[in-house]
Coordinates of C-alpha atoms (C1' of nucleotides) in Angstrom, one line a residue:
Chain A
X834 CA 125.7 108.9 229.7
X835 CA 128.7 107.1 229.8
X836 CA 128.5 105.7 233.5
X837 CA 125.4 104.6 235.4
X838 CA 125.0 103.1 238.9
X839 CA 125.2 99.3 239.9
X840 CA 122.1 97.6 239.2
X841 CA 119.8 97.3 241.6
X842 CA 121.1 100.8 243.3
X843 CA 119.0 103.6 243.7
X844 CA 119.9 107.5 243.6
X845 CA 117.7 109.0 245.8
X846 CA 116.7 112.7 244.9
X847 CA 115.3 115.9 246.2
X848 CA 111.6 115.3 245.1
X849 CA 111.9 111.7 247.1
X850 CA 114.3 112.3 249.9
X851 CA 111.6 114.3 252.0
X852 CA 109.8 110.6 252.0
X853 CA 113.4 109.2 253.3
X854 CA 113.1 111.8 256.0
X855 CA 110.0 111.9 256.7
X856 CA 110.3 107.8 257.6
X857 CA 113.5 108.0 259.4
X858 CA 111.9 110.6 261.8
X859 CA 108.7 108.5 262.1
X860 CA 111.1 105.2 263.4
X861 CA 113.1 107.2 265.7
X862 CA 110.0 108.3 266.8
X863 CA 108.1 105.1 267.4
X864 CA 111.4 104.0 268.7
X865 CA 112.4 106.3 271.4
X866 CA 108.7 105.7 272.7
X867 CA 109.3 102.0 273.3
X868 CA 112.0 102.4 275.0
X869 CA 114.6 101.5 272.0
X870 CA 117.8 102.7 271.1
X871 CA 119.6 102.9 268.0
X872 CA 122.4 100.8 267.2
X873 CA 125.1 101.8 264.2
X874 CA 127.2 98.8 263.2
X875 CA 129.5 98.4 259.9
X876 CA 127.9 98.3 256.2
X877 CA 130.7 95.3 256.1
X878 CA 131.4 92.3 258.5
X879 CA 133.9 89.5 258.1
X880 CA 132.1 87.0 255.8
X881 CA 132.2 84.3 258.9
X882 CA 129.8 86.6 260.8
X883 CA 126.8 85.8 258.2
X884 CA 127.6 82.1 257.5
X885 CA 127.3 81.3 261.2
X886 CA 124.9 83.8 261.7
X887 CA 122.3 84.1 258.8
X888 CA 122.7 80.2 258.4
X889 CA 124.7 77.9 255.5
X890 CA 121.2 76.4 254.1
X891 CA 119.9 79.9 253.4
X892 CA 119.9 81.7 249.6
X893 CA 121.1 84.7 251.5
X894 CA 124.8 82.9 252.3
X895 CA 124.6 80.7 249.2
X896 CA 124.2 83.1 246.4
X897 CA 123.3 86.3 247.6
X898 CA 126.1 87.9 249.1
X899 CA 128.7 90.4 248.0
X900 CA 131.3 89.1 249.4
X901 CA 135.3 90.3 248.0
X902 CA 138.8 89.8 249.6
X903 CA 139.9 93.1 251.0
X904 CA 144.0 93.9 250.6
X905 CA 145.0 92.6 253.7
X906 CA 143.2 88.9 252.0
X907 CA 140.0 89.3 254.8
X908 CA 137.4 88.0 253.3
X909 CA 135.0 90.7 253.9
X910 CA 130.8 90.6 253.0
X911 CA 128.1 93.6 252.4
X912 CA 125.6 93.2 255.1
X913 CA 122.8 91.4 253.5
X914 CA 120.7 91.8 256.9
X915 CA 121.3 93.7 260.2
X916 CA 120.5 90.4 262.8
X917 CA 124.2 89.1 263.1
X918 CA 125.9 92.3 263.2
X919 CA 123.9 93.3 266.1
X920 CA 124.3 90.2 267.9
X921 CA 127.7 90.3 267.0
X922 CA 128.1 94.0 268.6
X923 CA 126.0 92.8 271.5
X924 CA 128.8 90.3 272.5
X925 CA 131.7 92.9 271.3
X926 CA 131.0 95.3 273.1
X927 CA 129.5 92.9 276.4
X928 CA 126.1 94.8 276.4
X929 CA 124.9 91.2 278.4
X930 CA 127.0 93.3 281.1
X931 CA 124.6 96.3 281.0
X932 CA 120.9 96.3 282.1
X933 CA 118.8 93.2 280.1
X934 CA 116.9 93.5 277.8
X935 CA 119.0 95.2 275.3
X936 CA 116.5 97.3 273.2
X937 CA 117.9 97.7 269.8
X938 CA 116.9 99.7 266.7
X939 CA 118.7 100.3 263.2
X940 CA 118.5 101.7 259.8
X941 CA 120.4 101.7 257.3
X942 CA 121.5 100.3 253.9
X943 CA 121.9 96.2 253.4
X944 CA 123.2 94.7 250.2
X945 CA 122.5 91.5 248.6
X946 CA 123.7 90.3 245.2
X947 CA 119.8 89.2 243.6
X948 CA 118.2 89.8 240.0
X949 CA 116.4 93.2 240.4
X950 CA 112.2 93.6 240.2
X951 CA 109.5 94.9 241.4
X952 CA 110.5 95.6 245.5
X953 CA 113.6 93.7 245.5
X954 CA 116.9 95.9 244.9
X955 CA 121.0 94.7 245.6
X956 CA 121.0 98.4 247.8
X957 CA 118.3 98.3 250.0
X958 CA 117.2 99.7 253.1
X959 CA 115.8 98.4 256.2
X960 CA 115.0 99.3 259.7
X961 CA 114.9 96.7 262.4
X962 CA 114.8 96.3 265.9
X963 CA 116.0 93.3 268.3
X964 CA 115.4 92.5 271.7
X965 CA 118.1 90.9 273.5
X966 CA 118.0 89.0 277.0
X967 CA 114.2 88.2 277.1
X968 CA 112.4 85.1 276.1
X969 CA 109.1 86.3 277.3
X970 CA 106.2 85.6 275.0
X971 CA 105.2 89.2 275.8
X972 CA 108.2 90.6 274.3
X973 CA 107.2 89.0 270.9
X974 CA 104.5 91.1 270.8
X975 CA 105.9 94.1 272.2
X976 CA 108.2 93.7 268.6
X977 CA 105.1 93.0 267.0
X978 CA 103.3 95.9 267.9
X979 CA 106.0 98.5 267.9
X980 CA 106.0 97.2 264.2
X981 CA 102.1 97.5 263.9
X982 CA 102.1 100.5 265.7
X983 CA 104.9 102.1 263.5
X984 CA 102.7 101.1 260.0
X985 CA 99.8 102.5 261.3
X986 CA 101.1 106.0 262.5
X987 CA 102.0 105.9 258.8
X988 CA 98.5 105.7 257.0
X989 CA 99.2 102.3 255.7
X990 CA 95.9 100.4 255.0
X991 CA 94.7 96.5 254.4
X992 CA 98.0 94.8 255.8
X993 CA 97.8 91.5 257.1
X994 CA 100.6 90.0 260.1
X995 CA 101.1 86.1 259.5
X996 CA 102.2 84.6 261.9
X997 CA 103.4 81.1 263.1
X998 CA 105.9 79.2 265.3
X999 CA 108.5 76.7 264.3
X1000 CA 109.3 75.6 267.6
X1001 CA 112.6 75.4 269.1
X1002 CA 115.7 72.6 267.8
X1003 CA 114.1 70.1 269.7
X1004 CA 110.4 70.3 268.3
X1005 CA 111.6 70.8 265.3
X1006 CA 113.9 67.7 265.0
X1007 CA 110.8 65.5 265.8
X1008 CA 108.8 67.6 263.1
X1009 CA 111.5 66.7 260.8
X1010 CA 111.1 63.1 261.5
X1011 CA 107.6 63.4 261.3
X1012 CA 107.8 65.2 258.0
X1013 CA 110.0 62.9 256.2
X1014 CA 108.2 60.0 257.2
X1015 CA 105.1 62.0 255.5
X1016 CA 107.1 62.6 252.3
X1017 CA 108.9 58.9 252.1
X1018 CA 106.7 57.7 249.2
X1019 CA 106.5 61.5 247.8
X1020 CA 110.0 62.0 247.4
X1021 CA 110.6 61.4 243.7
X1022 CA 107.8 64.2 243.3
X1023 CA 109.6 66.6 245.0
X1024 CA 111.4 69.7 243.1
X1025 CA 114.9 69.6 243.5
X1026 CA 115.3 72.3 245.7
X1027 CA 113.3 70.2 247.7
X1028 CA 115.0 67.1 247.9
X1029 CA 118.3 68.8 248.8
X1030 CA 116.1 70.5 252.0
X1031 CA 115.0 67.3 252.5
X1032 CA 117.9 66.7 254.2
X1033 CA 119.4 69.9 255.3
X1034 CA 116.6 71.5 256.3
X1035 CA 113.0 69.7 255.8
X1036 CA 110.5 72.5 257.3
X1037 CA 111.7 74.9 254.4
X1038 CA 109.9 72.5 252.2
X1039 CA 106.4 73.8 254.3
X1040 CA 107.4 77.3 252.0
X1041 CA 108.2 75.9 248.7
X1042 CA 106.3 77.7 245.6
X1043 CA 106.4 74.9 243.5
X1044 CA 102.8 74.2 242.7
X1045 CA 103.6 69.9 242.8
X1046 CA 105.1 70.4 246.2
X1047 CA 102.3 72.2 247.4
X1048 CA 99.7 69.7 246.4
X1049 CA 102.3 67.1 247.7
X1050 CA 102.5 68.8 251.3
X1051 CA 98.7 69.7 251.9
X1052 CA 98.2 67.6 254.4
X1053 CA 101.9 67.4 255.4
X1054 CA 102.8 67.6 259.5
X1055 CA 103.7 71.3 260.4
X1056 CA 105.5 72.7 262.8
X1057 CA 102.7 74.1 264.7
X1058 CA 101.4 69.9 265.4
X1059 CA 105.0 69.3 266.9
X1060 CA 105.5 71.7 269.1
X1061 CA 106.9 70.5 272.6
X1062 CA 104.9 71.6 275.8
X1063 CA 107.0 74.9 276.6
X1064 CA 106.9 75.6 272.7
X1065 CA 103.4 75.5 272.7
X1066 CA 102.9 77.7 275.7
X1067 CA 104.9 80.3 274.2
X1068 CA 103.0 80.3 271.1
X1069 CA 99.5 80.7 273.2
X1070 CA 100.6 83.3 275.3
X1071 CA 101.8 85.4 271.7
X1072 CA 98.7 84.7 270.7
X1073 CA 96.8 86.0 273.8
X1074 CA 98.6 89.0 273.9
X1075 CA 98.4 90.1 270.3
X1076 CA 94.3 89.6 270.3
X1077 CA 95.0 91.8 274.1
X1078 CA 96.1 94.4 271.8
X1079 CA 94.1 94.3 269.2
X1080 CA 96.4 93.5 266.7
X1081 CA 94.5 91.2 263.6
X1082 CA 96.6 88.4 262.6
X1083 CA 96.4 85.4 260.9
X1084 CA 98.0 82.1 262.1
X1085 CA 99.8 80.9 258.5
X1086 CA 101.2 77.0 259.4
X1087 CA 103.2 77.1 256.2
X1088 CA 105.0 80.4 257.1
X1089 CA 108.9 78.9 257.7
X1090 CA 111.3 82.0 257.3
X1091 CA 114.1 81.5 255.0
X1092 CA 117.0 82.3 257.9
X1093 CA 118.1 79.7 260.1
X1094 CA 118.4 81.4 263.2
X1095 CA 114.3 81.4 263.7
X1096 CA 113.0 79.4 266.5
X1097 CA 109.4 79.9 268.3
X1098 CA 107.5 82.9 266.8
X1099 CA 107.8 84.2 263.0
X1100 CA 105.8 86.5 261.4
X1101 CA 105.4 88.5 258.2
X1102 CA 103.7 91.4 257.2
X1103 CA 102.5 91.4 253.7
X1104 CA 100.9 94.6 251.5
X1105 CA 98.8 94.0 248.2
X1106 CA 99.8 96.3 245.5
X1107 CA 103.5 96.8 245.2
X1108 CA 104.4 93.5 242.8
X1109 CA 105.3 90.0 243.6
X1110 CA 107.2 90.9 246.6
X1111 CA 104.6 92.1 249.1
X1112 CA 106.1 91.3 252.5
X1113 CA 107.6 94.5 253.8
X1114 CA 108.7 93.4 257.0
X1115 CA 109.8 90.1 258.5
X1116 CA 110.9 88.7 261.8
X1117 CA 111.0 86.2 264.4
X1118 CA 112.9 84.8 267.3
X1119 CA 116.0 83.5 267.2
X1120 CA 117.2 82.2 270.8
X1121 CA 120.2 80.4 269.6
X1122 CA 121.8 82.8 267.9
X1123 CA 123.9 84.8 270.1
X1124 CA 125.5 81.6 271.7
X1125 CA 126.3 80.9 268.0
X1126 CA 128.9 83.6 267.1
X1127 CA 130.2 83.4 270.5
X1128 CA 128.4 85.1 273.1
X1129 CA 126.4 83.6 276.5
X1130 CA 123.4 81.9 275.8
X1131 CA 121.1 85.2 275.1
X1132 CA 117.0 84.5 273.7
X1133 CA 116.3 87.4 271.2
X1134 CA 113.4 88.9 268.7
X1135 CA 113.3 91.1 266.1
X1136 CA 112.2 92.1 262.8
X1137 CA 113.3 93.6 259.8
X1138 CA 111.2 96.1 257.7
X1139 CA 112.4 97.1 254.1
X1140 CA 111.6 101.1 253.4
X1141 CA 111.6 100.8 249.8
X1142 CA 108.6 98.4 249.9
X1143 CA 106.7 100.3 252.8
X1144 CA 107.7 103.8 250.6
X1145 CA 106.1 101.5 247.7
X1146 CA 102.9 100.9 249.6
X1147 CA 102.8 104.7 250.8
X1148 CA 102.5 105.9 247.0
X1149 CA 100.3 103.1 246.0
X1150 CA 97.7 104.1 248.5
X1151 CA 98.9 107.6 247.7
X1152 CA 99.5 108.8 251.2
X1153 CA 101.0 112.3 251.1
X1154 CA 103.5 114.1 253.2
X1155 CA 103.7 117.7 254.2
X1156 CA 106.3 119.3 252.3
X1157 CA 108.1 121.4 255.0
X1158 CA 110.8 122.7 252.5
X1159 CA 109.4 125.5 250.9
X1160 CA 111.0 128.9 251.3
X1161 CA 109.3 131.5 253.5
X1162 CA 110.9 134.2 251.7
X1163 CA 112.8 134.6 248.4
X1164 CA 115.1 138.0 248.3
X1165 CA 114.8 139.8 245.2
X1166 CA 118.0 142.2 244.2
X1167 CA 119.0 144.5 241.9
X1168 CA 122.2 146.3 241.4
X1169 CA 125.2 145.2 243.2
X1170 CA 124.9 147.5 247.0
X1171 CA 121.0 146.3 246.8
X1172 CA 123.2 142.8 246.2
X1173 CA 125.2 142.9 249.4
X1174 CA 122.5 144.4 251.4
X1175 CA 120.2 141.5 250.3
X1176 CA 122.9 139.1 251.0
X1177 CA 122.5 140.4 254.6
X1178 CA 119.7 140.5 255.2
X1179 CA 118.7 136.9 253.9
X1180 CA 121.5 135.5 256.3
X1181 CA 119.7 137.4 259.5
X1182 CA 116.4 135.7 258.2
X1183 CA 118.2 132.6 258.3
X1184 CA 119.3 133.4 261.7
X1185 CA 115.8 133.5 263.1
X1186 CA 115.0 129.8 261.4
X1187 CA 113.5 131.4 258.1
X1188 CA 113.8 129.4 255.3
X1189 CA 115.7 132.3 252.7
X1190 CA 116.4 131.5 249.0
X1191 CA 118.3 134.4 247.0
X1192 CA 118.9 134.8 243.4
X1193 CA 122.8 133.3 242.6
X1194 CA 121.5 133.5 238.8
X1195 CA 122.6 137.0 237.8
X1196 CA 118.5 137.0 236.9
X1197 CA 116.4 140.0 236.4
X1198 CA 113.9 140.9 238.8
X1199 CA 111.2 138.8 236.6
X1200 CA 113.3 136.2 236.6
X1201 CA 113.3 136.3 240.3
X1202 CA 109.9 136.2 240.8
X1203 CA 109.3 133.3 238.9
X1204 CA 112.3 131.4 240.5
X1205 CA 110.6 132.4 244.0
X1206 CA 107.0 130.9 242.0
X1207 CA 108.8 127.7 240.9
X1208 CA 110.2 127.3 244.6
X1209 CA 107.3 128.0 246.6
X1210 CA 108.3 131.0 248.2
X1211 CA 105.7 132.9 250.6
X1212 CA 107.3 136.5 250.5
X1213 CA 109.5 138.0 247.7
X1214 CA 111.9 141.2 249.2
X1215 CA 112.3 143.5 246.7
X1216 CA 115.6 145.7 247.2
X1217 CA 117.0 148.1 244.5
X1218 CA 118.5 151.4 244.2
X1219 CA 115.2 152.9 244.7
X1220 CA 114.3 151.3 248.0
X1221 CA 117.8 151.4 249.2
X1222 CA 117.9 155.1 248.8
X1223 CA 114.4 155.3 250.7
X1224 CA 115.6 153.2 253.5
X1225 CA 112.1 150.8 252.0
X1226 CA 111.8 147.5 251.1
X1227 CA 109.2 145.7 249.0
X1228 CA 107.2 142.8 251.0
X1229 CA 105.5 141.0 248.0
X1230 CA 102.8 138.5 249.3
X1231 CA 103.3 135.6 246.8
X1232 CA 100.2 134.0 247.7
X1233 CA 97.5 137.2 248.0
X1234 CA 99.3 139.1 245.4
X1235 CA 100.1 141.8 246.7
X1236 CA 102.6 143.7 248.1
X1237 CA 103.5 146.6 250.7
X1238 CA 106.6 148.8 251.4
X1239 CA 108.4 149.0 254.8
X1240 CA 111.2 150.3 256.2
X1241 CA 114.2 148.4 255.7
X1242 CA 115.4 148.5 259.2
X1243 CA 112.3 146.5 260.1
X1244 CA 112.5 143.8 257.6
X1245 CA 113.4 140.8 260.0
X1246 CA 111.4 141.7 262.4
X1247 CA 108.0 141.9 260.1
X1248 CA 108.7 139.2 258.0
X1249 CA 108.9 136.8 261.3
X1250 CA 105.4 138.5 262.6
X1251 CA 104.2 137.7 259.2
X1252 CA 105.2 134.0 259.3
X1253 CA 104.3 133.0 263.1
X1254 CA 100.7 134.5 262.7
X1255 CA 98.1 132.2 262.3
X1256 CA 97.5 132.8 258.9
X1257 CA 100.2 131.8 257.9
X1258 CA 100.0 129.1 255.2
X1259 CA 102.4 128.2 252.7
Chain B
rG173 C1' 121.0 81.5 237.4
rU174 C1' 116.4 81.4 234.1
rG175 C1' 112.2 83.5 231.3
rG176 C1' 109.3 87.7 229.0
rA177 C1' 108.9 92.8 227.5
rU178 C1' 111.1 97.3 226.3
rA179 C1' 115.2 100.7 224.6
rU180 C1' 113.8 107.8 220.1
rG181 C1' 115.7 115.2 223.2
rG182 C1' 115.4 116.9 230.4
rU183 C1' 110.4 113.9 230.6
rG184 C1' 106.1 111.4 228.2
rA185 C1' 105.9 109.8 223.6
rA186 C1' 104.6 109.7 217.5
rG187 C1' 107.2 107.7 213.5
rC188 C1' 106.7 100.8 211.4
rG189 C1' 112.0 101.1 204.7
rG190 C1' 112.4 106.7 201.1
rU191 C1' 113.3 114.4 201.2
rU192 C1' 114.4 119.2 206.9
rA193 C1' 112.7 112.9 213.3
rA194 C1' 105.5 114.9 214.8
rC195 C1' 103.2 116.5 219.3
rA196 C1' 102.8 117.6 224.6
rC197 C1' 105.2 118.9 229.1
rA198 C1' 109.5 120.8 231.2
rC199 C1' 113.4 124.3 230.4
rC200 C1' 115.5 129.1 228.2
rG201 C1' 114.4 133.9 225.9
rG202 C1' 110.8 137.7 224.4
rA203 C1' 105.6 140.5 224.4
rU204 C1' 108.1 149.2 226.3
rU205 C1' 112.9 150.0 230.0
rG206 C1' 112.2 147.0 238.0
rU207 C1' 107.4 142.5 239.3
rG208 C1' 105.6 135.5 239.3
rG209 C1' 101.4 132.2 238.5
rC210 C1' 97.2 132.9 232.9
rU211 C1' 97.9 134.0 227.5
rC212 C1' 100.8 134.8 223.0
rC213 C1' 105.5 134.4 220.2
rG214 C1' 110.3 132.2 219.6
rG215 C1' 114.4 128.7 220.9
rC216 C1' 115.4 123.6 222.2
rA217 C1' 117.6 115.6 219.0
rU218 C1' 123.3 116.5 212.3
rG219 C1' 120.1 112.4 216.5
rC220 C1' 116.8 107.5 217.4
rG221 C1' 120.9 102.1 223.7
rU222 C1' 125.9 99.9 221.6
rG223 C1' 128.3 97.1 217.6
rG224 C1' 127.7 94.6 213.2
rG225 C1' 124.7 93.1 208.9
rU226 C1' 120.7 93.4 204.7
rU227 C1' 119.3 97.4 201.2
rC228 C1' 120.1 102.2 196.0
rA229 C1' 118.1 103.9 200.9
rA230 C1' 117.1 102.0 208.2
rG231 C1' 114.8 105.1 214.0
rU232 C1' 112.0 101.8 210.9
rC233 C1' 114.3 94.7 208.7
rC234 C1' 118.1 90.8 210.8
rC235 C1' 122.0 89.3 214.4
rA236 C1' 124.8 90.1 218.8
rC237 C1' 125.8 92.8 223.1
rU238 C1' 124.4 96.0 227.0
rA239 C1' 120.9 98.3 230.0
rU240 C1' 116.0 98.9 232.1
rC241 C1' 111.4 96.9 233.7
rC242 C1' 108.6 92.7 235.1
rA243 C1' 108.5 87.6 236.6
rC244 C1' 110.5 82.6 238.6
rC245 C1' 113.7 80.9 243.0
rC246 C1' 113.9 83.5 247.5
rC247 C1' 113.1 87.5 250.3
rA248 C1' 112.9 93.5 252.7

RNA sequence: GUGGAUAUGGUGAAGCGGUUAACACACCGGAUUGUGGCUCCGGCAUGCGUGGGUUCAAGUCCCACUAUCCACCCCA
């Protein structure tokens, strides 16, 4: 094979694309019943978009992003997350000037430039809503539980929601103080990533993986001790509302998103079994963003879920889907007027919503019937010279075995009795 | 960017220096002429990721490269 795809892409197949559908269906679903809409933006944005919006500190904007100069010399970047495009089609397209909240949902393919494992891809997918125009602590867990609500429609077992708050610039710059003052003595023991967040963004260090930092920042300040008065409300009443609606959740100090847009709530949702990187979905509030890129002061939520992981978690706890593909019938011909007639016939069944497969193979009749075994098919309709000169066909019952001629001029009309009744099964 | 592991047909894999590269599954064909799933029979890599090297002899040893998988950082 002399060309393969991009590293870190995926070619998704028959065999997994009924998966694909089966979750896209499941979030328009969940979606439409909350009162969302979806929301298409570009796979590409001018590169700007993400610096301003996903934040100049973040790994995202410093090495993760394809990023290339188009012909007209526009720097131009793959979406690596769907946040700032939708903000940035919120103010484009002045939906502030339609009825608030805006309740958006997407889906779709995001693209950042990483070394492949386990759950983490350069072509990924993720589905995400955002809440625009409300800064009420019950619309954080509106988002929360559309997102629980969505995961558990899906059969997903032992997922945990962390959860925290980081407060809002003001909190957060007297956590900083607080933080460095904590870490004045410890600084030489920081990692180097650390140091450099000392100063450009200290409450990353809360996150870092680096077992000396860790031990260093035990008993460091977090954000959750900082929190101003209205900060603080907001983070009780989330609190009070999840346990309202029974959502579990665990309150995680240390949990300090990697974006910079976050302010007040953030929250994870983490699944055991699918490799080192077992959060599949992430999200939080991010009030300042939309006034960042150039739109009125707007609060909004959201979160971001990535499909391959929850797909990964689906086949770990081997949760199964229906396979609604199979062929309800498989129309067998031989000779070439048995040919055309079958050719008609399989386009009437098609007409009525039956699922009809017919040979293109040139194969003999056996070979038919074992392409209609390989394919699932429920009836096999036998048509050759024999029946044709009858006026018959052949309705073979692939399951039972067994098989039964009837007049030709009825076929349609049977074989859709045959599949509504209750018996039916493929 | 860094580290580890692995690279043999459509798939899973044996082979670990010496004649024709096991085996299983899948696939294709056949077992009386128009009938699937079971069974039986037959077919299916001049080739062992790529390029060098060592050797009388390499899938098998060495080097480089590439790819894949996993992991670190971070995140979906």
């Amino acid at each position: 094979m002399l060309i393969k795809r991009p590293k870190g892409t995926q070619d998704i197949i028959p065999g997994t694309i009924e998966k694909w559908h089966y979750l896209e269906e499941q979030i328009h679903k969940v979606c439409r019943e909350y009162g969302y809409q979806e929301i298409r933006t570009p796979v590409f944005e001018a590169t700007e978009l993400f610096q301003r919006g996903v934040g100049e500190t973040t790994d995202i904007v410093n090495k993760e992003m394809y990023t290339f100069l188009d012909k007209g010399q526009r720097s131009i970047t793959l979406r690596p997350e769907g946040t700032a495009s939708v903000c940035r089609a919120y103010v484009e397209n002045k939906l502030y000037a339609q009825t608030l909240p805006a309740k958006l949902y997407y889906l779709g393919p995001m693209f950042r430039y990483e070394n492949t494992q386990a759950g983490r891809y350069r072509q990924f997918h993720q589905f995400g809503i955002e809440v625009l125009g409300a800064d009420d602590p019950l619309v954080d867990v509106e988002v929360i539980n559309l997102l629980w609500d969505f995961l558990q429609r899906l059969g997903l077992r032992g997922l945990q929601v962390h959860i925290n708050s980081v407060g809002c610039p003001q909190c957060r710059a007297v956590h900083g103080e607080k933080l460095l003052a904590f870490l004045m003595d410890k600084k030489d023991k920081l990692c180097p990533d650390c140091l450099s967040r000392l100063t450009r963004n200290p409450m990353r260090i809360l996150d870092c993986k680096n077992k000396d930092c860790q031990a260093l920042i035990t008993n460091a300040p977090t954000t959750l001790d900082t929190l101003c008065p209205s900060c603080r409300q907001h983070w009780e009443k989330v609190q009070h509302y999840l346990k309202l609606v029974n959502i579990d959740f665990m309150i995680n100090p240390k949990l300090v998103r990697g974006l910079d847009y976050y302010q007040k709530t953030a929250f994870e949702v983490m699944a055991e079994g699918i490799g080192a990187q077992s959060a599949i979905c992430g999200g939080g509030r991010y009030d300042g963003l939309v006034e960042e890129i150039g739109g009125p002061p707007t609060p909004g939520i959201g979160f971001a879920a990535g499909l391959e992981r929850i797909l990964a978690v689906m086949q770990n706890q081997k949760i199964e889907i229906e396979d609604r593909n199979k062929a309800g019938v498989m129309v067998a011909i031989l000779g070439d007027k048995a040919r055309q007639e079958g050719f008609r016939l399989a386009g009437q069944l098609r007409q009525k919503g039956i699922i009809t497969l017919m040979d293109l193979m040139g194969r003999g009749l056996k070979g038919q019937l074992k392409y209609a075994d390989r394919v699932g098919a429920r009836y096999v309709l036998i048509l050759g010279e024999e029946e044709l000169a009858k006026g018959i066909i052949i309705v073979r019952d692939m399951k039972i075995g067994d098989q039964q001629e009837i007049a030709l001029a009825n076929t349609v009309e049977f074989i859709e009795k045959q599949i509504n009744s209750s018996e039916f099964e493929i």
